[in-house]
PDB file of C-alpha atoms and ligand atoms in Angstrom:
ATOM      1  CA  MET A  32     -36.885   6.975  25.293  1.00 92.00           C
ATOM      2  CA  ARG A  33     -33.769   8.012  23.503  1.00 96.00           C
ATOM      3  CA  ILE A  34     -31.192   9.470  25.872  1.00 97.00           C
ATOM      4  CA  VAL A  35     -27.590  10.654  25.504  1.00 97.00           C
ATOM      5  CA  PHE A  36     -25.122  10.562  28.391  1.00 96.00           C
ATOM      6  CA  LEU A  37     -22.571  13.344  28.254  1.00 97.00           C
ATOM      7  CA  GLY A  38     -19.622  13.841  30.565  1.00 94.00           C
ATOM      8  CA  PRO A  39     -15.839  13.656  30.785  1.00 93.00           C
ATOM      9  CA  PRO A  40     -14.072  10.292  31.006  1.00 89.00           C
ATOM     10  CA  GLY A  41     -14.382   9.088  34.587  1.00 88.00           C
ATOM     11  CA  ALA A  42     -17.654  10.933  35.224  1.00 92.00           C
ATOM     12  CA  GLY A  43     -19.436   7.641  35.818  1.00 91.00           C
ATOM     13  CA  LYS A  44     -21.292   7.463  32.486  1.00 92.00           C
ATOM     14  CA  GLY A  45     -20.868   3.697  32.149  1.00 91.00           C
ATOM     15  CA  THR A  46     -22.035   2.866  35.674  1.00 93.00           C
ATOM     16  CA  GLN A  47     -24.991   5.209  35.534  1.00 96.00           C
ATOM     17  CA  ALA A  48     -25.943   4.152  32.018  1.00 95.00           C
ATOM     18  CA  GLN A  49     -26.169   0.515  33.149  1.00 95.00           C
ATOM     19  CA  ARG A  50     -28.423   1.488  36.039  1.00 97.00           C
ATOM     20  CA  LEU A  51     -30.644   3.555  33.810  1.00 96.00           C
ATOM     21  CA  ARG A  52     -30.785   0.780  31.211  1.00 95.00           C
ATOM     22  CA  ASP A  53     -32.112  -1.597  33.884  1.00 96.00           C
ATOM     23  CA  TYR A  54     -34.502   1.025  35.248  1.00 96.00           C
ATOM     24  CA  LEU A  55     -36.031   1.922  31.879  1.00 95.00           C
ATOM     25  CA  GLY A  56     -35.528  -1.425  30.142  1.00 94.00           C
ATOM     26  CA  ILE A  57     -33.870   0.159  27.123  1.00 95.00           C
ATOM     27  CA  THR A  58     -30.767  -0.756  25.124  1.00 95.00           C
ATOM     28  CA  HIS A  59     -27.401   0.549  26.299  1.00 95.00           C
ATOM     29  CA  LEU A  60     -25.203   1.538  23.398  1.00 96.00           C
ATOM     30  CA  SER A  61     -21.595   2.266  24.393  1.00 96.00           C
ATOM     31  CA  THR A  62     -19.293   3.082  21.493  1.00 97.00           C
ATOM     32  CA  GLY A  63     -16.254   2.624  23.781  1.00 95.00           C
ATOM     33  CA  ASP A  64     -17.378  -0.950  24.574  1.00 95.00           C
ATOM     34  CA  MET A  65     -18.118  -1.628  20.907  1.00 96.00           C
ATOM     35  CA  LEU A  66     -14.676  -0.388  19.834  1.00 97.00           C
ATOM     36  CA  ARG A  67     -12.893  -2.392  22.555  1.00 96.00           C
ATOM     37  CA  GLU A  68     -14.851  -5.516  21.567  1.00 96.00           C
ATOM     38  CA  ALA A  69     -13.932  -5.008  17.904  1.00 95.00           C
ATOM     39  CA  HIS A  70     -10.284  -4.652  18.932  1.00 96.00           C
ATOM     40  CA  GLN A  71     -10.390  -7.810  21.070  1.00 97.00           C
ATOM     41  CA  ALA A  72     -12.021  -9.686  18.208  1.00 97.00           C
ATOM     42  CA  GLY A  73      -9.113  -8.547  16.033  1.00 96.00           C
ATOM     43  CA  THR A  74     -11.241  -7.033  13.280  1.00 95.00           C
ATOM     44  CA  GLU A  75      -9.701  -4.489  10.922  1.00 94.00           C
ATOM     45  CA  LEU A  76     -12.002  -1.796  12.251  1.00 93.00           C
ATOM     46  CA  GLY A  77     -11.029  -2.733  15.810  1.00 95.00           C
ATOM     47  CA  ASN A  78      -7.329  -2.489  15.070  1.00 95.00           C
ATOM     48  CA  GLN A  79      -7.777   0.812  13.271  1.00 94.00           C
ATOM     49  CA  ALA A  80      -9.753   2.190  16.214  1.00 96.00           C
ATOM     50  CA  ALA A  81      -7.208   0.954  18.758  1.00 96.00           C
ATOM     51  CA  SER A  82      -4.452   3.035  17.195  1.00 95.00           C
ATOM     52  CA  TYR A  83      -6.484   6.069  18.298  1.00 96.00           C
ATOM     53  CA  PHE A  84      -7.936   5.032  21.633  1.00 93.00           C
ATOM     54  CA  HIS A  85      -4.605   3.743  22.948  1.00 93.00           C
ATOM     55  CA  LEU A  86      -3.338   7.316  22.583  1.00 93.00           C
ATOM     56  CA  GLY A  87      -6.409   8.827  24.175  1.00 92.00           C
ATOM     57  CA  LYS A  88      -7.521  10.311  20.861  1.00 95.00           C
ATOM     58  CA  LEU A  89     -11.001  10.162  19.429  1.00 97.00           C
ATOM     59  CA  VAL A  90     -11.588   7.589  16.730  1.00 97.00           C
ATOM     60  CA  PRO A  91     -12.526   9.295  13.414  1.00 97.00           C
ATOM     61  CA  ASP A  92     -16.193  10.254  13.099  1.00 97.00           C
ATOM     62  CA  GLN A  93     -16.895   8.091  10.060  1.00 94.00           C
ATOM     63  CA  VAL A  94     -15.672   4.929  11.832  1.00 95.00           C
ATOM     64  CA  VAL A  95     -17.823   5.539  14.897  1.00 97.00           C
ATOM     65  CA  VAL A  96     -20.851   6.666  12.908  1.00 96.00           C
ATOM     66  CA  GLY A  97     -20.574   3.476  10.836  1.00 94.00           C
ATOM     67  CA  ILE A  98     -20.778   1.157  13.838  1.00 95.00           C
ATOM     68  CA  VAL A  99     -23.571   3.171  15.450  1.00 96.00           C
ATOM     69  CA  SER A 100     -25.737   3.172  12.343  1.00 93.00           C
ATOM     70  CA  GLU A 101     -25.357  -0.614  12.048  1.00 93.00           C
ATOM     71  CA  ARG A 102     -26.251  -0.997  15.698  1.00 93.00           C
ATOM     72  CA  LEU A 103     -29.284   1.302  15.433  1.00 92.00           C
ATOM     73  CA  ALA A 104     -30.685  -0.846  12.657  1.00 90.00           C
ATOM     74  CA  GLN A 105     -31.014  -3.773  15.075  1.00 91.00           C
ATOM     75  CA  ALA A 106     -34.432  -4.544  16.504  1.00 86.00           C
ATOM     76  CA  ASP A 107     -33.629  -3.960  20.186  1.00 91.00           C
ATOM     77  CA  CYS A 108     -33.109  -0.215  19.603  1.00 88.00           C
ATOM     78  CA  VAL A 109     -36.708   0.376  18.607  1.00 84.00           C
ATOM     79  CA  ASN A 110     -38.041   0.604  22.159  1.00 84.00           C
ATOM     80  CA  GLY A 111     -35.422   3.025  23.308  1.00 91.00           C
ATOM     81  CA  CYS A 112     -31.736   3.562  23.471  1.00 94.00           C
ATOM     82  CA  LEU A 113     -29.203   4.996  25.839  1.00 96.00           C
ATOM     83  CA  PHE A 114     -26.157   6.445  24.088  1.00 97.00           C
ATOM     84  CA  ASP A 115     -23.051   6.314  26.275  1.00 96.00           C
ATOM     85  CA  GLY A 116     -19.890   7.879  24.872  1.00 96.00           C
ATOM     86  CA  PHE A 117     -21.632   8.861  21.647  1.00 97.00           C
ATOM     87  CA  PRO A 118     -21.857  11.442  20.202  1.00 98.00           C
ATOM     88  CA  ARG A 119     -18.493  12.952  21.104  1.00 98.00           C
ATOM     89  CA  THR A 120     -18.287  15.645  18.426  1.00 98.00           C
ATOM     90  CA  VAL A 121     -20.810  18.071  16.977  1.00 98.00           C
ATOM     91  CA  ALA A 122     -20.442  16.285  13.624  1.00 98.00           C
ATOM     92  CA  GLN A 123     -21.450  12.991  15.274  1.00 98.00           C
ATOM     93  CA  ALA A 124     -24.380  14.707  16.990  1.00 98.00           C
ATOM     94  CA  ARG A 125     -25.649  16.033  13.662  1.00 98.00           C
ATOM     95  CA  VAL A 126     -25.454  12.579  12.095  1.00 97.00           C
ATOM     96  CA  LEU A 127     -27.246  11.055  15.086  1.00 97.00           C
ATOM     97  CA  ASP A 128     -30.026  13.634  14.822  1.00 97.00           C
ATOM     98  CA  ALA A 129     -30.412  12.800  11.135  1.00 97.00           C
ATOM     99  CA  MET A 130     -30.453   9.027  11.751  1.00 95.00           C
ATOM    100  CA  LEU A 131     -33.038   9.329  14.521  1.00 94.00           C
ATOM    101  CA  ALA A 132     -35.157  11.750  12.499  1.00 94.00           C
ATOM    102  CA  GLU A 133     -35.244   9.190   9.717  1.00 92.00           C
ATOM    103  CA  GLN A 134     -36.596   6.633  12.192  1.00 89.00           C
ATOM    104  CA  GLY A 135     -39.068   9.214  13.553  1.00 91.00           C
ATOM    105  CA  MET A 136     -37.564   8.845  17.047  1.00 91.00           C
ATOM    106  CA  PRO A 137     -35.719  12.001  18.062  1.00 94.00           C
ATOM    107  CA  LEU A 138     -33.623  12.348  21.226  1.00 96.00           C
ATOM    108  CA  GLU A 139     -35.691  13.268  24.242  1.00 96.00           C
ATOM    109  CA  LEU A 140     -33.024  13.924  26.832  1.00 97.00           C
ATOM    110  CA  VAL A 141     -29.318  14.622  27.186  1.00 98.00           C
ATOM    111  CA  VAL A 142     -27.955  14.038  30.678  1.00 97.00           C
ATOM    112  CA  ALA A 143     -24.731  15.992  31.222  1.00 97.00           C
ATOM    113  CA  LEU A 144     -22.846  14.656  34.235  1.00 96.00           C
ATOM    114  CA  ASP A 145     -21.028  17.549  35.878  1.00 95.00           C
ATOM    115  CA  ILE A 146     -17.904  16.644  37.759  1.00 93.00           C
ATOM    116  CA  PRO A 147     -14.759  18.556  38.828  1.00 90.00           C
ATOM    117  CA  HIS A 148     -11.457  17.712  37.128  1.00 83.00           C
ATOM    118  CA  GLU A 149      -9.745  16.521  40.337  1.00 84.00           C
ATOM    119  CA  VAL A 150     -12.467  13.926  40.909  1.00 86.00           C
ATOM    120  CA  VAL A 151     -12.152  12.708  37.327  1.00 85.00           C
ATOM    121  CA  PHE A 152      -8.410  12.231  37.698  1.00 80.00           C
ATOM    122  CA  SER A 153      -8.594  10.237  40.930  1.00 81.00           C
ATOM    123  CA  ARG A 154     -11.424   8.067  39.580  1.00 82.00           C
ATOM    124  CA  LEU A 155      -9.539   7.254  36.376  1.00 81.00           C
ATOM    125  CA  ALA A 156      -6.325   6.538  38.254  1.00 78.00           C
ATOM    126  CA  SER A 157      -8.092   3.885  40.331  1.00 81.00           C
ATOM    127  CA  ARG A 158      -9.789   2.201  37.360  1.00 80.00           C
ATOM    128  CA  GLY A 159      -6.716   0.616  35.796  1.00 75.00           C
ATOM    129  CA  ARG A 160      -7.845   0.413  32.166  1.00 81.00           C
ATOM    130  CA  PRO A 161      -4.964   0.453  29.635  1.00 79.00           C
ATOM    131  CA  ASP A 162      -5.998   3.902  28.398  1.00 82.00           C
ATOM    132  CA  ASP A 163      -6.052   5.271  31.949  1.00 80.00           C
ATOM    133  CA  ALA A 164      -2.297   6.036  32.121  1.00 83.00           C
ATOM    134  CA  VAL A 165      -1.671   9.646  33.197  1.00 84.00           C
ATOM    135  CA  ALA A 166      -0.532  11.005  29.812  1.00 87.00           C
ATOM    136  CA  THR A 167      -3.417   9.278  28.051  1.00 88.00           C
ATOM    137  CA  VAL A 168      -5.940  10.533  30.572  1.00 87.00           C
ATOM    138  CA  ARG A 169      -4.654  14.048  30.034  1.00 88.00           C
ATOM    139  CA  GLU A 170      -5.084  13.654  26.279  1.00 92.00           C
ATOM    140  CA  ARG A 171      -8.600  12.262  26.685  1.00 91.00           C
ATOM    141  CA  LEU A 172      -9.596  15.185  28.894  1.00 91.00           C
ATOM    142  CA  GLU A 173      -8.078  17.559  26.350  1.00 93.00           C
ATOM    143  CA  GLN A 174     -10.052  15.920  23.534  1.00 95.00           C
ATOM    144  CA  TYR A 175     -13.162  16.054  25.702  1.00 95.00           C
ATOM    145  CA  HIS A 176     -12.692  19.730  26.392  1.00 94.00           C
ATOM    146  CA  SER A 177     -12.078  20.773  22.799  1.00 97.00           C
ATOM    147  CA  LEU A 178     -14.354  18.386  20.873  1.00 97.00           C
ATOM    148  CA  THR A 179     -17.072  17.038  23.165  1.00 97.00           C
ATOM    149  CA  GLU A 180     -17.858  19.870  25.559  1.00 96.00           C
ATOM    150  CA  PRO A 181     -19.370  22.019  22.758  1.00 97.00           C
ATOM    151  CA  LEU A 182     -22.140  19.417  22.573  1.00 98.00           C
ATOM    152  CA  ALA A 183     -23.652  20.844  25.755  1.00 97.00           C
ATOM    153  CA  ASP A 184     -24.413  24.078  23.883  1.00 98.00           C
ATOM    154  CA  TYR A 185     -25.649  22.131  20.876  1.00 98.00           C
ATOM    155  CA  TYR A 186     -28.223  20.270  22.991  1.00 98.00           C
ATOM    156  CA  GLN A 187     -28.980  23.285  25.157  1.00 98.00           C
ATOM    157  CA  ARG A 188     -30.202  25.024  22.017  1.00 98.00           C
ATOM    158  CA  GLN A 189     -32.464  22.046  21.334  1.00 97.00           C
ATOM    159  CA  GLY A 190     -33.875  22.425  24.853  1.00 96.00           C
ATOM    160  CA  ILE A 191     -33.144  18.821  25.868  1.00 97.00           C
ATOM    161  CA  LEU A 192     -30.009  19.273  28.010  1.00 98.00           C
ATOM    162  CA  ARG A 193     -30.264  18.508  31.743  1.00 97.00           C
ATOM    163  CA  ARG A 194     -27.194  19.038  33.897  1.00 97.00           C
ATOM    164  CA  VAL A 195     -26.841  16.563  36.731  1.00 97.00           C
ATOM    165  CA  ASP A 196     -24.366  16.817  39.610  1.00 96.00           C
ATOM    166  CA  GLY A 197     -22.098  13.770  39.152  1.00 95.00           C
ATOM    167  CA  THR A 198     -20.416  13.957  42.559  1.00 94.00           C
ATOM    168  CA  GLY A 199     -21.306  11.799  45.560  1.00 94.00           C
ATOM    169  CA  SER A 200     -22.241   8.130  45.755  1.00 94.00           C
ATOM    170  CA  PRO A 201     -23.415   6.272  42.634  1.00 95.00           C
ATOM    171  CA  GLU A 202     -26.812   5.904  44.341  1.00 97.00           C
ATOM    172  CA  ALA A 203     -27.126   9.656  44.945  1.00 97.00           C
ATOM    173  CA  VAL A 204     -26.153  10.432  41.344  1.00 97.00           C
ATOM    174  CA  PHE A 205     -28.644   7.898  40.034  1.00 98.00           C
ATOM    175  CA  GLU A 206     -31.479   9.480  42.059  1.00 98.00           C
ATOM    176  CA  ARG A 207     -30.697  12.816  40.379  1.00 98.00           C
ATOM    177  CA  ILE A 208     -30.666  11.163  36.948  1.00 98.00           C
ATOM    178  CA  LYS A 209     -34.016   9.497  37.615  1.00 97.00           C
ATOM    179  CA  ARG A 210     -35.489  12.901  38.485  1.00 97.00           C
ATOM    180  CA  ALA A 211     -34.198  14.344  35.190  1.00 97.00           C
ATOM    181  CA  VAL A 212     -35.712  11.400  33.302  1.00 96.00           C
ATOM    182  CA  GLU A 213     -39.093  11.742  35.000  1.00 95.00           C
ATOM    183  CA  LEU A 214     -39.122  15.464  34.187  1.00 94.00           C
ATOM    184  CA  ALA A 215     -38.298  14.761  30.562  1.00 93.00           C
ATOM    185  CA  LYS A 216     -41.151  12.248  30.346  1.00 89.00           C
ATOM    186  CA  GLN A 217     -43.677  14.950  31.203  1.00 85.00           C
ATOM    187  CA  PRO A 218     -45.259  16.572  28.132  1.00 71.00           C
ATOM    188  CA  SER A 219     -43.870  20.025  28.943  1.00 62.00           C
ATOM    189  CA  GLY A 220     -40.357  18.504  29.039  1.00 50.00           C
TER     190      GLY A 220
HETATM  191  P1  AMP B 116     -15.073   5.307  26.421  1.00 56.00           P
HETATM  192  O1  AMP B 116     -15.161   3.912  26.927  1.00 56.00           O
HETATM  193  O2  AMP B 116     -16.427   5.868  26.050  1.00 56.00           O
HETATM  194  O3  AMP B 116     -14.325   6.213  27.350  1.00 56.00           O
HETATM  195  O4  AMP B 116     -14.247   5.273  25.052  1.00 56.00           O
HETATM  196  C1  AMP B 116     -12.926   4.805  25.015  1.00 56.00           C
HETATM  197  C2  AMP B 116     -12.205   5.343  23.782  1.00 56.00           C
HETATM  198  O5  AMP B 116     -12.882   4.896  22.601  1.00 56.00           O
HETATM  199  C3  AMP B 116     -12.201   6.857  23.682  1.00 56.00           C
HETATM  200  O6  AMP B 116     -11.117   7.424  24.388  1.00 56.00           O
HETATM  201  C4  AMP B 116     -12.078   7.073  22.177  1.00 56.00           C
HETATM  202  O7  AMP B 116     -10.768   6.876  21.733  1.00 56.00           O
HETATM  203  C5  AMP B 116     -12.926   5.930  21.621  1.00 56.00           C
HETATM  204  N1  AMP B 116     -14.331   6.350  21.428  1.00 56.00           N
HETATM  205  C6  AMP B 116     -15.430   5.903  22.088  1.00 56.00           C
HETATM  206  N2  AMP B 116     -16.544   6.497  21.657  1.00 56.00           N
HETATM  207  C7  AMP B 116     -16.150   7.369  20.675  1.00 56.00           C
HETATM  208  C8  AMP B 116     -16.833   8.304  19.848  1.00 56.00           C
HETATM  209  N3  AMP B 116     -18.159   8.485  19.927  1.00 56.00           N
HETATM  210  N4  AMP B 116     -16.084   9.015  18.961  1.00 56.00           N
HETATM  211  C9  AMP B 116     -14.758   8.863  18.853  1.00 56.00           C
HETATM  212  N5  AMP B 116     -14.056   8.016  19.626  1.00 56.00           N
HETATM  213  C10 AMP B 116     -14.737   7.259  20.528  1.00 56.00           C
END
């Protein structure tokens, strides 16, 4: 299956994506992880990206699309892929659709994790990542609201969006995600 995880920073995308990766045995593709790894490795792309993510801003589409298209060309993506933190703009979503169409493997499901703002803030505050400082978190939520949230409509129109309540224990959230996945596997969608 090809699945996108959508949700604000702190919604639990990473945790849930890892669980779902193990459950379905598919590749987990996190652009945030890839950008942080590139930065730690000191590559030019990594340093360029860091100047954005340290401020809580989205990295430019062409940079992110470049690393995703390289990653998608690798063999382990053929059996299925879980996109976590990508796409984050409608432009990225269009490119992803085109790349997957070329491979004859369109997206089957978009899981949108719904979570109230207060919960997001307290979760991020306890996480302690360098880009989790209050001002940066605010900027990331702002970017999410203006650039990423419109993706819900984009995928709703494609009929593949499933909203999942992201509150409660990680186990409870995962049970809801599994239900959405099982529904999507059925021929009627
Ligand atoms: P994440 O770990 O998904 O929260 O991503 C951390 C940071 O990396 C984000 O705040 C962005 O600056 C950057 N980033 C990750 N994925 C993308 C993407 N698809 N488009 C643009 N920027 C991204």
